[in-house]
Coordinates of C-alpha atoms and ligand atoms in Angstrom, one line a residue:
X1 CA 103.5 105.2 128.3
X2 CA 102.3 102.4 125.8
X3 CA 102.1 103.5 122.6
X4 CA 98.9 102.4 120.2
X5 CA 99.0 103.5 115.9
X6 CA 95.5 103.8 114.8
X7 CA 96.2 105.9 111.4
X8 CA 95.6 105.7 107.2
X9 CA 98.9 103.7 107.3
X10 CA 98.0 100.9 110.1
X11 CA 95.0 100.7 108.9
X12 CA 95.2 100.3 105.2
X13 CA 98.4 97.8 106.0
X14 CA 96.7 95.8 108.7
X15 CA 99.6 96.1 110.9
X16 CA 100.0 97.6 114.4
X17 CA 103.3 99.4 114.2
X18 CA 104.1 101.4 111.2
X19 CA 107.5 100.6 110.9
X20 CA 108.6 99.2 107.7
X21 CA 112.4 98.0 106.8
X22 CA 113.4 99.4 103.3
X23 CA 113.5 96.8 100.6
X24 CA 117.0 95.4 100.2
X25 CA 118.1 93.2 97.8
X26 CA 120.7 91.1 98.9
X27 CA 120.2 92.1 102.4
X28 CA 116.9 91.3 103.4
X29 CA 115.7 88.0 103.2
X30 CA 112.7 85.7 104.1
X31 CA 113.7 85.3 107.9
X32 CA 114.3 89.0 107.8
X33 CA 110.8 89.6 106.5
X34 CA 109.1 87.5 108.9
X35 CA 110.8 88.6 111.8
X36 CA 109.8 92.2 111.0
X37 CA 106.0 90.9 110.1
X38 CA 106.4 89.3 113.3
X39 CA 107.2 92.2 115.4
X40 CA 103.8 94.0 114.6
X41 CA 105.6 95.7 112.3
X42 CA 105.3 95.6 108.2
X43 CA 108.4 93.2 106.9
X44 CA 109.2 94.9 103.1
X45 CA 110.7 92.0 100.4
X46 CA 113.1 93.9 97.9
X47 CA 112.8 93.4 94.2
X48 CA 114.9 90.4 93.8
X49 CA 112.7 87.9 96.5
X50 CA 109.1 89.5 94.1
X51 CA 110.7 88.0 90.9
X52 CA 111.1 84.7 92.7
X53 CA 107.6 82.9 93.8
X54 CA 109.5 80.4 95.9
X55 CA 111.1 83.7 98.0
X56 CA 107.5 85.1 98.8
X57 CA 106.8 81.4 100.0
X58 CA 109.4 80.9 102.1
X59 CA 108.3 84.2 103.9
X60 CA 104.6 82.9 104.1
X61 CA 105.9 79.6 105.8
X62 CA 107.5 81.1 108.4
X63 CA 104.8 84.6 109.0
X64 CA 101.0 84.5 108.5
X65 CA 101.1 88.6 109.7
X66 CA 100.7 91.2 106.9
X67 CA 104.1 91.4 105.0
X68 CA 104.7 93.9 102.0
X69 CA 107.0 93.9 98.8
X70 CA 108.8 96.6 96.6
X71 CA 108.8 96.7 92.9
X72 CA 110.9 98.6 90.7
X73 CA 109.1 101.0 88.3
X74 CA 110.6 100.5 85.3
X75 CA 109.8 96.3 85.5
X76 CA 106.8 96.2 86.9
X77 CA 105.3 94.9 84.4
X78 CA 107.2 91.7 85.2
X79 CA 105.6 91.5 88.7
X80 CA 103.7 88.3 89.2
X81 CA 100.9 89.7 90.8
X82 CA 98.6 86.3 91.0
X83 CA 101.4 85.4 93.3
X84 CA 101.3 88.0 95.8
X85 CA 97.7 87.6 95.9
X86 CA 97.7 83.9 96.3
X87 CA 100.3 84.5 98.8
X88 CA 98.3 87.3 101.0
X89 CA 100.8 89.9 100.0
X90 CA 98.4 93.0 99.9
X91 CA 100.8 95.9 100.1
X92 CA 103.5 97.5 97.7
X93 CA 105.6 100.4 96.9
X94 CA 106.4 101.2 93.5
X95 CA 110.3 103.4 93.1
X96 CA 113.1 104.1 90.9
X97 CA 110.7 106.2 88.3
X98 CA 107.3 107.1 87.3
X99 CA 103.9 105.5 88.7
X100 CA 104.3 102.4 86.3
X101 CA 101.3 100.8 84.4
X102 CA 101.5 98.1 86.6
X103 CA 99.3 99.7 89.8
X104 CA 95.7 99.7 88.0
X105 CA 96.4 96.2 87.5
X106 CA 97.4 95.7 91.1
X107 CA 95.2 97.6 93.0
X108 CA 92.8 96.2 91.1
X109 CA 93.7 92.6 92.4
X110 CA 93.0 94.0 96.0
X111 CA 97.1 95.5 96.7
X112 CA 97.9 98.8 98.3
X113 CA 100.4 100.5 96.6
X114 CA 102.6 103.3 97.5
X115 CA 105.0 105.3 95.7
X116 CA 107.9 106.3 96.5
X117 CA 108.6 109.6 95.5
X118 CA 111.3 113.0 96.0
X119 CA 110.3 116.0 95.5
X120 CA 106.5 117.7 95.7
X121 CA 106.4 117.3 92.0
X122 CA 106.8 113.8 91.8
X123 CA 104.3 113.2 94.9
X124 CA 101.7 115.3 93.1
X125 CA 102.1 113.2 89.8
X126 CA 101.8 109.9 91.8
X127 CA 98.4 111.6 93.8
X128 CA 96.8 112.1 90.1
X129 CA 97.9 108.4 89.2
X130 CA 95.6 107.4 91.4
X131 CA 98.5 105.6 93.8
X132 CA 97.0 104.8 97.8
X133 CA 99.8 106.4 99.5
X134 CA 103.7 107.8 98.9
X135 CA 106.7 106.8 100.8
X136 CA 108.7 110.2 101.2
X137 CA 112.4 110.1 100.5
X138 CA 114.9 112.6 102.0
X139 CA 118.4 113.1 100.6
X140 CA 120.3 111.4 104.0
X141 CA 119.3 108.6 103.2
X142 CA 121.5 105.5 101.8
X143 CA 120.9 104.1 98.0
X144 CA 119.7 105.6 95.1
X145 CA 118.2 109.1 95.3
X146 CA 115.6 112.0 93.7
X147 CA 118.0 114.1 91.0
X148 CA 116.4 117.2 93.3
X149 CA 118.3 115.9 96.8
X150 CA 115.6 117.5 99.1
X151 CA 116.2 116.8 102.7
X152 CA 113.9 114.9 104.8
X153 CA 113.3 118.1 107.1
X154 CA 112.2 120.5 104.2
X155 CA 110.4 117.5 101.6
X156 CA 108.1 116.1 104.6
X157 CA 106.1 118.9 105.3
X158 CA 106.3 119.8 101.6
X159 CA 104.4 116.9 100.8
X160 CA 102.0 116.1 103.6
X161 CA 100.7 119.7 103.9
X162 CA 100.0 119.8 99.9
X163 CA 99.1 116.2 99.0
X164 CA 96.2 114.7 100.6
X165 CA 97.8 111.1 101.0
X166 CA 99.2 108.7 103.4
X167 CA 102.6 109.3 103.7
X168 CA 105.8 106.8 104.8
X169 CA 109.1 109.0 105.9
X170 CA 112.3 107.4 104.6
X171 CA 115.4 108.7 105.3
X172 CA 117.6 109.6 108.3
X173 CA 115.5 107.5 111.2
X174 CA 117.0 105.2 113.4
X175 CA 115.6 105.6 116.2
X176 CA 111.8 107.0 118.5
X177 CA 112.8 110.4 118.4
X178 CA 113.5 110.6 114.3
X179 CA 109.8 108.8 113.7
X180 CA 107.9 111.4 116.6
X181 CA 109.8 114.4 114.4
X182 CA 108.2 112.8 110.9
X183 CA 104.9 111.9 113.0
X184 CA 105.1 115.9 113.8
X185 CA 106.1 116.9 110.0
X186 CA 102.6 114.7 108.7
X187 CA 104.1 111.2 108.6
X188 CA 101.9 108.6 109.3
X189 CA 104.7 105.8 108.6
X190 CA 108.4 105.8 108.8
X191 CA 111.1 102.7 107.1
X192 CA 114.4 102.7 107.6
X193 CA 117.4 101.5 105.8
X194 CA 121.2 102.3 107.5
X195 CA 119.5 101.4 111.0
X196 CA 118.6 97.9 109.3
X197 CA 121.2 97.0 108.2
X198 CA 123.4 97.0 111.2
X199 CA 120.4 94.1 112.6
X200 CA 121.1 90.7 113.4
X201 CA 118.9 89.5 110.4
X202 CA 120.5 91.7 107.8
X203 CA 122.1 88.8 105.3
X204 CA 125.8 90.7 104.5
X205 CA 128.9 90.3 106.3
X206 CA 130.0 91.3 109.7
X207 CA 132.2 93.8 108.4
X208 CA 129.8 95.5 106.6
X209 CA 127.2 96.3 109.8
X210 CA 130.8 97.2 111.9
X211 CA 131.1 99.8 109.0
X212 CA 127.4 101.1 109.3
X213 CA 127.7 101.4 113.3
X214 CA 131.5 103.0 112.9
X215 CA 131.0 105.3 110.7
X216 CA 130.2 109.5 111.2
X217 CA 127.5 111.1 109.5
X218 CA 130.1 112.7 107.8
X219 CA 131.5 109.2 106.3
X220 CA 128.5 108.9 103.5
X221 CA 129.1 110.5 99.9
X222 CA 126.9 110.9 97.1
X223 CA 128.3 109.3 93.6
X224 CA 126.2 108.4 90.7
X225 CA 125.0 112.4 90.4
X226 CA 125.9 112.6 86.3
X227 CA 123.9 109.2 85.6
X228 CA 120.7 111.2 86.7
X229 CA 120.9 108.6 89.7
X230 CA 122.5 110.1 92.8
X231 CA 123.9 107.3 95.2
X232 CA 124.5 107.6 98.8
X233 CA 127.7 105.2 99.8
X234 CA 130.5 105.1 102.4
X235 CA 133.0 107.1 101.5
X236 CA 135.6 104.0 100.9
X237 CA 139.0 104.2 98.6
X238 CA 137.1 102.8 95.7
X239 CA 133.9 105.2 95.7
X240 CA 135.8 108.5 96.5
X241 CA 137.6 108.2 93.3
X242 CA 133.6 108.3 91.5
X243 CA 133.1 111.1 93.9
X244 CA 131.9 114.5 91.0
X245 CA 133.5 111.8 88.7
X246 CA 131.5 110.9 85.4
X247 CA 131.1 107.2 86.2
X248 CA 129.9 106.0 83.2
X249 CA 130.1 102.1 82.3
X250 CA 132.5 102.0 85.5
X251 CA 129.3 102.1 87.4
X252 CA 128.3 98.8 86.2
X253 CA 131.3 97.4 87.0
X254 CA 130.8 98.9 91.0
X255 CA 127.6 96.8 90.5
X256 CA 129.1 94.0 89.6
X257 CA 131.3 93.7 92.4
X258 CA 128.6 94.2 95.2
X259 CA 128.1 90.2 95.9
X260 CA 132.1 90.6 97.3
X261 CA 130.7 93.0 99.6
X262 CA 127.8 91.4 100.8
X263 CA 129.4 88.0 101.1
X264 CA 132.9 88.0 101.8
X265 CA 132.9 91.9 103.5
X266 CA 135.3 93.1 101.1
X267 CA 134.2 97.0 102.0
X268 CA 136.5 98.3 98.5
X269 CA 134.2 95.8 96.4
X270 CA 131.4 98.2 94.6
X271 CA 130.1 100.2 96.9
X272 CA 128.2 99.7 100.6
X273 CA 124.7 102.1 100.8
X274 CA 125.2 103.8 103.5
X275 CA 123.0 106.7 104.6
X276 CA 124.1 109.7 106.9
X277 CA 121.9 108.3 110.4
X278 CA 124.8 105.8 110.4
X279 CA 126.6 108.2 112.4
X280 CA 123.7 107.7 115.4
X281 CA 123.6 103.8 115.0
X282 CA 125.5 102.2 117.6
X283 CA 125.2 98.1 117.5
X284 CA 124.0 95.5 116.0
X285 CA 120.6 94.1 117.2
X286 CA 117.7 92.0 116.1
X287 CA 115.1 93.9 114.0
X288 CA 112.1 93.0 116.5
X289 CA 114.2 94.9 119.4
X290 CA 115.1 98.0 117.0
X291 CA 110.9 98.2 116.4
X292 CA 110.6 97.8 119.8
X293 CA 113.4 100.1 121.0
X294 CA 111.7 102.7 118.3
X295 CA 108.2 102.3 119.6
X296 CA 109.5 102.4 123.1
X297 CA 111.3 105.9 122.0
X298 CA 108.8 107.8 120.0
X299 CA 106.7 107.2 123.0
X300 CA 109.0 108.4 125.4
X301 CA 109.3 111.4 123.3
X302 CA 106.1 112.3 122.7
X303 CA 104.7 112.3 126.5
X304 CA 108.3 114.1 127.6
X305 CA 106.9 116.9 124.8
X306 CA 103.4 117.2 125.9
X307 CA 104.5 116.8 129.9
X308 CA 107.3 119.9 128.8
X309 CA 104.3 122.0 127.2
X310 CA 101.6 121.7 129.6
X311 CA 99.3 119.8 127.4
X312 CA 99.5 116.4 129.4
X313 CA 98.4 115.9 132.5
X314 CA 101.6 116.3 134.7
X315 CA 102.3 113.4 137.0
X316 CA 102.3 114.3 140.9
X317 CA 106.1 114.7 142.1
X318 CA 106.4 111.7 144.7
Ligands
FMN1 C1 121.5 98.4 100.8 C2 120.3 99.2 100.4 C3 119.5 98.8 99.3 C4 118.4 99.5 99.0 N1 117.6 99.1 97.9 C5 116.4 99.7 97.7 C6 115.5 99.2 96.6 O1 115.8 98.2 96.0 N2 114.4 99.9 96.4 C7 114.0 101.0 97.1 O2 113.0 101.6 96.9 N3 114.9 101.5 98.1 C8 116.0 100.9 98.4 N4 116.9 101.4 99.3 C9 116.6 102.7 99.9 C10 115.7 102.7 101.1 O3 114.5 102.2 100.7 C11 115.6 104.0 101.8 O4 115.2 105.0 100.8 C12 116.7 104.5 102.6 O5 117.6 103.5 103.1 C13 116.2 105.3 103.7 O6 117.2 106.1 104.3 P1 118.0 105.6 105.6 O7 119.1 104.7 105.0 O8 118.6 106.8 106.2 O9 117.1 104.9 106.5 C14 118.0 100.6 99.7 C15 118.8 101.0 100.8 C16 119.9 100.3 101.2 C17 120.7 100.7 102.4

């Protein structure tokens, strides 16, 4: 069954598919934007390709579709907004702390933003900031967390039956069936991290996508809980000994030592964000054929559930 998105999300983003790829420094770069953009699907630039005007060009040479970036809260400020304009970049989310200054400024310039937020407080905070939308972050998933750890299953339908707002699900999809299940709990959006990084275009080494597709949902751990800034990793020599540990300046030092990771796949350098879904992620592919395989699986899902409850039309048995 072909699949069409005509929602608040599609629409406000231009795009057809709304499947975005989480914003990744290090990982996701200007071919990875444009590949995604390219796809139908909305291609997400982290932090550390904004601060860069030459990065947001490089993604406009090779993509005219509607691309998106991600800003940090706390340096917002810093975001050179005349650039994204200039460069047709009409779409951000804001994360890592309050609704910044920043969004008057940019949705004033004509830019979307959404927030990314964990818990029904913070979502109801960003609604009276006057944000467009909220990206809705469960506890699976990989990176930095909310302090309150809320999973996906019980923050969705928190949020989307109290908040009248667009909402993007992030955390713990990798695949059609995860998106239809956040489509079903109010979603109108989902992005993924742990399945994008074990894609052809992610920009870290080999050994770091063989440890996203090996591992178990049981291989993830959460360190980084007494900085106020839980952090979901694999579970690895170096970051089980921060596991209930007070990191402190150490966790700089785990910073520090993430380029090892990326570059030369050294998996007890820092630490690799890993979220729980990596234990249903199986191989490596292009990011166009994991939107496509999605697409292809949320509709698959959706017509088996309507066929299975008598509210489709059921096909005649040949
Ligand atoms: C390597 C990596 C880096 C990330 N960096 C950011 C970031 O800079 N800003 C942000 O809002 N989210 C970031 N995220 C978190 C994702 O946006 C998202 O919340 C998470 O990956 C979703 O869960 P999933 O991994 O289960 O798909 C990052 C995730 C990963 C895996």
């Amino acid at each position: 069954m072909p699949v069409t998105f005509d929602n608040r999300v599609t629409r406000l983003l231009g795009v057809d598919t709304p499947i975005l790829n989480a914003p990744m420094g290090g990982v996701v770069t200007a071919p990875f934007v444009a590949a995604m953009a390219q796809a139908g699907a909305v291609g997400m630039m982290p932090m550390a390709m904004v601060r860069d005007p030459d990065q947001i060009r490089a993604v406009r040479q090779l993509t005219q579709q509607p691309v998106g970036a991600n800003v940090h809260a706390r340096i917002a400020d810093r975001v050179p907004v005349d650039v994204l304009v200039e460069e047709g970049v009409r779409f951000v989310t804001t994360s890592l702390g309050p609704v910044p200054d920043a969004v008057s400024r940019m949705q004033d310039a004509g830019i979307t933003v959404f927030h990314v937020v964990t818990s029904l407080e913070s979502a109801r905070r960003a609604l009276d900031a006057g944000v467009d939308g909220l990206v809705v972050e469960g506890a699976e998933g990989a990176a930095l967390r909310g302090v309150e750890e809320i999973p996906m299953m019980v923050l969705l339908p928190l949020v989307t039956s109290r908040v009248d707002l667009p909402c993007i699900a992030s955390g713990g999809i990798a695949d059609g069936a995860a998106m239809a299940a956040a489509f079903a709990l109010g979603a109108e959006g989902v992005l993924m991290g742990t399945r994008m990084l074990a894609s052809a275009e992610a920009a870290i080494h080999d050994n770091y996508k063989v440890a996203v597709v090996s591992a178990a949902s049981t291989d993830t751990i959460v360190i980084n809980r007494n900085n106020d800034a839980p952090l979901r990793v694999l579970r690895t020599e170096t970051t089980a000994q921060y596991l209930d540990a007070t990191i402190g300046n150490a966790f700089k030092e785990l910073v520090a030592s993430i380029p090892r990771l990326y570059q030369e796949g050294d998996l007890e350098s820092g630490f690799a964000s890993v979220g729980m879904v990596a234990g249903h992620i199986d191989g490596v592919l292009p990011v166009a054929e994991i939107v496509r395989r999605t697409v292809a699986g949320f509709g698959e899902v959706i017509g088996r559930l309507g066929r299975d409850h008598g509210l489709a039309p059921v096909e005649p048995r040949q």
